[in-house]
Amino acid sequence: MGDMSKIRNIVILTGAGVSAESGIDTFRGANDGRGGLWEEHRVEDVATPEAYAADPGLVLRFYDMRRASIQTKQPNAAHLALARLEAEWAGSGRGAILIVTQNVDDLHERGGAKRVLHMHGEHLSAWCGACDGRMEWTGPLIDRPPCPLCGARALRPDIVWFGEMPYRMEEIYAALREADLFVSIGTSGAVYPAAGFVRHAREMGARTLELNLEASQGSAWFHESRLGAATELVPEWVEEVLAGDEAGG
Ligand code: NAD
């Protein structure tokens, strides 16, 4: 992986692949189980503002189902290893670690990670179209419950749909500029702007490493690609980083 003694700041981008072994379907890739389809719809056709405008009930049901489902899942060895890395790296005073996730599940947090940027929103959050408030939400939205903040029946999933602006982009690009190491885990490299982070980090001087089940669309941008399951590759890599950290002082 190169000389770890020069590494201070690490940005880790995760995608659906990191949660696949917790039993949460990915959208793309060999193990999505549905060929990218949900009840005969392409996921892109459900996860858009246009789809919500055309058939809000269908979209709300889709997200109600996924919101209920993720609450039955548990973090896996990859989530736990990243939380350990975050705690030990930050504890060593060596540099900053930032986990940027495209995932809308909360498995990084339940695995113990403290600072996670959800660039595509969160299943366990609702957003009010009337007052613009955001709040923790664990139940269904299909019955149009009133917003606890303003009373309007205008809550939607707090999810960044295709064609909407991802969250926290300024913070993410600032971290990428400062990164010495950029690591991408379990993402297909098909969804921009996240798919462009590797190129940006590399152009700013970071080493780049990919951990994924299969080569992603942006593989050529990585200095190193390791192919395999996240629950094996991520704990191994974390061991390596922390061992190198001790060796490198
Ligand atoms: P994706 O579905 O497009 O790609 C998943 C990638 O993970 C594939 O390259 C696949 O080869 C890899 N993968 C599958 N199983 C793996 C494993 N066990 N170990 C390592 N890698 C594995 O997902 P994406 O790139 O994150 O982008 C799609 C969008 O889907 C994102 O915007 C995200 O918000 C959304 N999404 C989120 C979740 C979730 O929150 N868990 C689940 C599905 C989709």
mmCIF file with all atom_site columns, C-alpha atoms and ligand atoms in Angstrom, residues 15-17 19-21 24-29 31 66 102-105 120 186-189 191 212-214 228-230, ligand 1:
data_model
loop_
_atom_site.group_PDB
_atom_site.id
_atom_site.type_symbol
_atom_site.label_atom_id
_atom_site.label_alt_id
_atom_site.label_comp_id
_atom_site.label_asym_id
_atom_site.label_entity_id
_atom_site.label_seq_id
_atom_site.pdbx_PDB_ins_code
_atom_site.Cartn_x
_atom_site.Cartn_y
_atom_site.Cartn_z
_atom_site.occupancy
_atom_site.B_iso_or_equiv
_atom_site.pdbx_formal_charge
_atom_site.auth_seq_id
_atom_site.auth_comp_id
_atom_site.auth_asym_id
_atom_site.auth_atom_id
_atom_site.pdbx_PDB_model_num
ATOM   1  C CA  . GLY A 1 15  ? -21.018 2.302  -0.939 1.00 0.00 ? 15  GLY A CA  1
ATOM   2  C CA  . ALA A 1 16  ? -23.687 -0.356 -0.853 1.00 0.00 ? 16  ALA A CA  1
ATOM   3  C CA  . GLY A 1 17  ? -21.062 -3.144 -1.010 1.00 0.00 ? 17  GLY A CA  1
ATOM   4  C CA  . SER A 1 19  ? -23.449 -3.324 3.813  1.00 0.00 ? 19  SER A CA  1
ATOM   5  C CA  . ALA A 1 20  ? -24.107 -6.216 1.398  1.00 0.00 ? 20  ALA A CA  1
ATOM   6  C CA  . GLU A 1 21  ? -22.927 -8.867 3.857  1.00 0.00 ? 21  GLU A CA  1
ATOM   7  C CA  . ILE A 1 24  ? -28.888 -5.154 2.553  1.00 0.00 ? 24  ILE A CA  1
ATOM   8  C CA  . ASP A 1 25  ? -29.236 -5.399 -1.221 1.00 0.00 ? 25  ASP A CA  1
ATOM   9  C CA  . THR A 1 26  ? -26.898 -3.407 -3.448 1.00 0.00 ? 26  THR A CA  1
ATOM   10 C CA  . PHE A 1 27  ? -28.251 -1.757 -6.597 1.00 0.00 ? 27  PHE A CA  1
ATOM   11 C CA  . ARG A 1 28  ? -25.643 -3.035 -9.002 1.00 0.00 ? 28  ARG A CA  1
ATOM   12 C CA  . GLY A 1 29  ? -23.136 -5.789 -9.126 1.00 0.00 ? 29  GLY A CA  1
ATOM   13 C CA  . ASN A 1 31  ? -25.009 -9.997 -5.763 1.00 0.00 ? 31  ASN A CA  1
ATOM   14 C CA  . ARG A 1 66  ? -36.368 -0.343 3.119  1.00 0.00 ? 66  ARG A CA  1
ATOM   15 C CA  . GLN A 1 102 ? -23.267 6.874  -0.127 1.00 0.00 ? 102 GLN A CA  1
ATOM   16 C CA  . ASN A 1 103 ? -25.271 4.512  2.038  1.00 0.00 ? 103 ASN A CA  1
ATOM   17 C CA  . VAL A 1 104 ? -28.514 5.553  3.594  1.00 0.00 ? 104 VAL A CA  1
ATOM   18 C CA  . ASP A 1 105 ? -28.416 2.842  6.262  1.00 0.00 ? 105 ASP A CA  1
ATOM   19 C CA  . HIS A 1 120 ? -27.075 10.673 -0.120 1.00 0.00 ? 120 HIS A CA  1
ATOM   20 C CA  . GLY A 1 186 ? -17.881 -1.414 -1.977 1.00 0.00 ? 186 GLY A CA  1
ATOM   21 C CA  . THR A 1 187 ? -18.971 1.102  -4.556 1.00 0.00 ? 187 THR A CA  1
ATOM   22 C CA  . SER A 1 188 ? -19.557 0.533  -8.260 1.00 0.00 ? 188 SER A CA  1
ATOM   23 C CA  . GLY A 1 189 ? -18.212 3.921  -9.335 1.00 0.00 ? 189 GLY A CA  1
ATOM   24 C CA  . VAL A 1 191 ? -22.926 7.383  -9.459 1.00 0.00 ? 191 VAL A CA  1
ATOM   25 C CA  . ASN A 1 212 ? -14.397 -4.019 -3.895 1.00 0.00 ? 212 ASN A CA  1
ATOM   26 C CA  . LEU A 1 213 ? -15.896 -7.349 -4.886 1.00 0.00 ? 213 LEU A CA  1
ATOM   27 C CA  . GLU A 1 214 ? -15.206 -6.686 -8.559 1.00 0.00 ? 214 GLU A CA  1
ATOM   28 C CA  . GLY A 1 228 ? -12.865 -9.549 -2.473 1.00 0.00 ? 228 GLY A CA  1
ATOM   29 C CA  . ALA A 1 229 ? -15.573 -9.371 0.167  1.00 0.00 ? 229 ALA A CA  1
ATOM   30 C CA  . ALA A 1 230 ? -15.645 -6.266 2.371  1.00 0.00 ? 230 ALA A CA  1
HETATM 31 P P1  . NAD B 2 .   ? -23.904 -0.109 -6.155 1.00 0.00 ? 1   NAD B P1  1
HETATM 32 O O1  . NAD B 2 .   ? -25.046 -1.008 -5.798 1.00 0.00 ? 1   NAD B O1  1
HETATM 33 O O2  . NAD B 2 .   ? -23.951 0.647  -7.421 1.00 0.00 ? 1   NAD B O2  1
HETATM 34 O O3  . NAD B 2 .   ? -22.549 -0.982 -6.177 1.00 0.00 ? 1   NAD B O3  1
HETATM 35 C C1  . NAD B 2 .   ? -22.219 -1.862 -5.165 1.00 0.00 ? 1   NAD B C1  1
HETATM 36 C C2  . NAD B 2 .   ? -20.770 -2.290 -5.364 1.00 0.00 ? 1   NAD B C2  1
HETATM 37 O O4  . NAD B 2 .   ? -20.405 -3.073 -4.228 1.00 0.00 ? 1   NAD B O4  1
HETATM 38 C C3  . NAD B 2 .   ? -20.528 -3.156 -6.600 1.00 0.00 ? 1   NAD B C3  1
HETATM 39 O O5  . NAD B 2 .   ? -19.365 -2.699 -7.271 1.00 0.00 ? 1   NAD B O5  1
HETATM 40 C C4  . NAD B 2 .   ? -20.289 -4.553 -6.016 1.00 0.00 ? 1   NAD B C4  1
HETATM 41 O O6  . NAD B 2 .   ? -19.348 -5.284 -6.751 1.00 0.00 ? 1   NAD B O6  1
HETATM 42 C C5  . NAD B 2 .   ? -19.734 -4.230 -4.654 1.00 0.00 ? 1   NAD B C5  1
HETATM 43 N N1  . NAD B 2 .   ? -20.001 -5.265 -3.672 1.00 0.00 ? 1   NAD B N1  1
HETATM 44 C C6  . NAD B 2 .   ? -21.080 -6.066 -3.556 1.00 0.00 ? 1   NAD B C6  1
HETATM 45 N N2  . NAD B 2 .   ? -20.965 -6.873 -2.519 1.00 0.00 ? 1   NAD B N2  1
HETATM 46 C C7  . NAD B 2 .   ? -19.772 -6.605 -1.937 1.00 0.00 ? 1   NAD B C7  1
HETATM 47 C C8  . NAD B 2 .   ? -19.090 -7.133 -0.815 1.00 0.00 ? 1   NAD B C8  1
HETATM 48 N N3  . NAD B 2 .   ? -19.593 -8.122 -0.067 1.00 0.00 ? 1   NAD B N3  1
HETATM 49 N N4  . NAD B 2 .   ? -17.863 -6.624 -0.509 1.00 0.00 ? 1   NAD B N4  1
HETATM 50 C C9  . NAD B 2 .   ? -17.322 -5.623 -1.264 1.00 0.00 ? 1   NAD B C9  1
HETATM 51 N N5  . NAD B 2 .   ? -17.937 -5.091 -2.332 1.00 0.00 ? 1   NAD B N5  1
HETATM 52 C C10 . NAD B 2 .   ? -19.159 -5.571 -2.664 1.00 0.00 ? 1   NAD B C10 1
HETATM 53 O O7  . NAD B 2 .   ? -23.753 0.840  -4.917 1.00 0.00 ? 1   NAD B O7  1
HETATM 54 P P2  . NAD B 2 .   ? -23.097 2.280  -4.798 1.00 0.00 ? 1   NAD B P2  1
HETATM 55 O O8  . NAD B 2 .   ? -21.853 2.343  -5.596 1.00 0.00 ? 1   NAD B O8  1
HETATM 56 O O9  . NAD B 2 .   ? -23.080 2.543  -3.339 1.00 0.00 ? 1   NAD B O9  1
HETATM 57 O O10 . NAD B 2 .   ? -24.100 3.311  -5.483 1.00 0.00 ? 1   NAD B O10 1
HETATM 58 C C11 . NAD B 2 .   ? -25.469 3.184  -5.640 1.00 0.00 ? 1   NAD B C11 1
HETATM 59 C C12 . NAD B 2 .   ? -26.370 4.072  -4.830 1.00 0.00 ? 1   NAD B C12 1
HETATM 60 O O11 . NAD B 2 .   ? -27.144 3.129  -4.126 1.00 0.00 ? 1   NAD B O11 1
HETATM 61 C C13 . NAD B 2 .   ? -25.820 4.949  -3.778 1.00 0.00 ? 1   NAD B C13 1
HETATM 62 O O12 . NAD B 2 .   ? -26.278 6.213  -4.041 1.00 0.00 ? 1   NAD B O12 1
HETATM 63 C C14 . NAD B 2 .   ? -26.475 4.496  -2.449 1.00 0.00 ? 1   NAD B C14 1
HETATM 64 O O13 . NAD B 2 .   ? -27.086 5.602  -1.827 1.00 0.00 ? 1   NAD B O13 1
HETATM 65 C C15 . NAD B 2 .   ? -27.553 3.567  -2.857 1.00 0.00 ? 1   NAD B C15 1
HETATM 66 N N6  . NAD B 2 .   ? -27.734 2.347  -2.052 1.00 0.00 ? 1   NAD B N6  1
HETATM 67 C C16 . NAD B 2 .   ? -27.529 2.345  -0.703 1.00 0.00 ? 1   NAD B C16 1
HETATM 68 C C17 . NAD B 2 .   ? -27.668 1.171  0.020  1.00 0.00 ? 1   NAD B C17 1
HETATM 69 C C18 . NAD B 2 .   ? -27.446 1.215  1.510  1.00 0.00 ? 1   NAD B C18 1
HETATM 70 O O14 . NAD B 2 .   ? -27.628 2.259  2.136  1.00 0.00 ? 1   NAD B O14 1
HETATM 71 N N7  . NAD B 2 .   ? -26.986 0.116  2.111  1.00 0.00 ? 1   NAD B N7  1
HETATM 72 C C19 . NAD B 2 .   ? -28.027 -0.015 -0.633 1.00 0.00 ? 1   NAD B C19 1
HETATM 73 C C20 . NAD B 2 .   ? -28.252 0.014  -2.024 1.00 0.00 ? 1   NAD B C20 1
HETATM 74 C C21 . NAD B 2 .   ? -28.086 1.200  -2.711 1.00 0.00 ? 1   NAD B C21 1
#
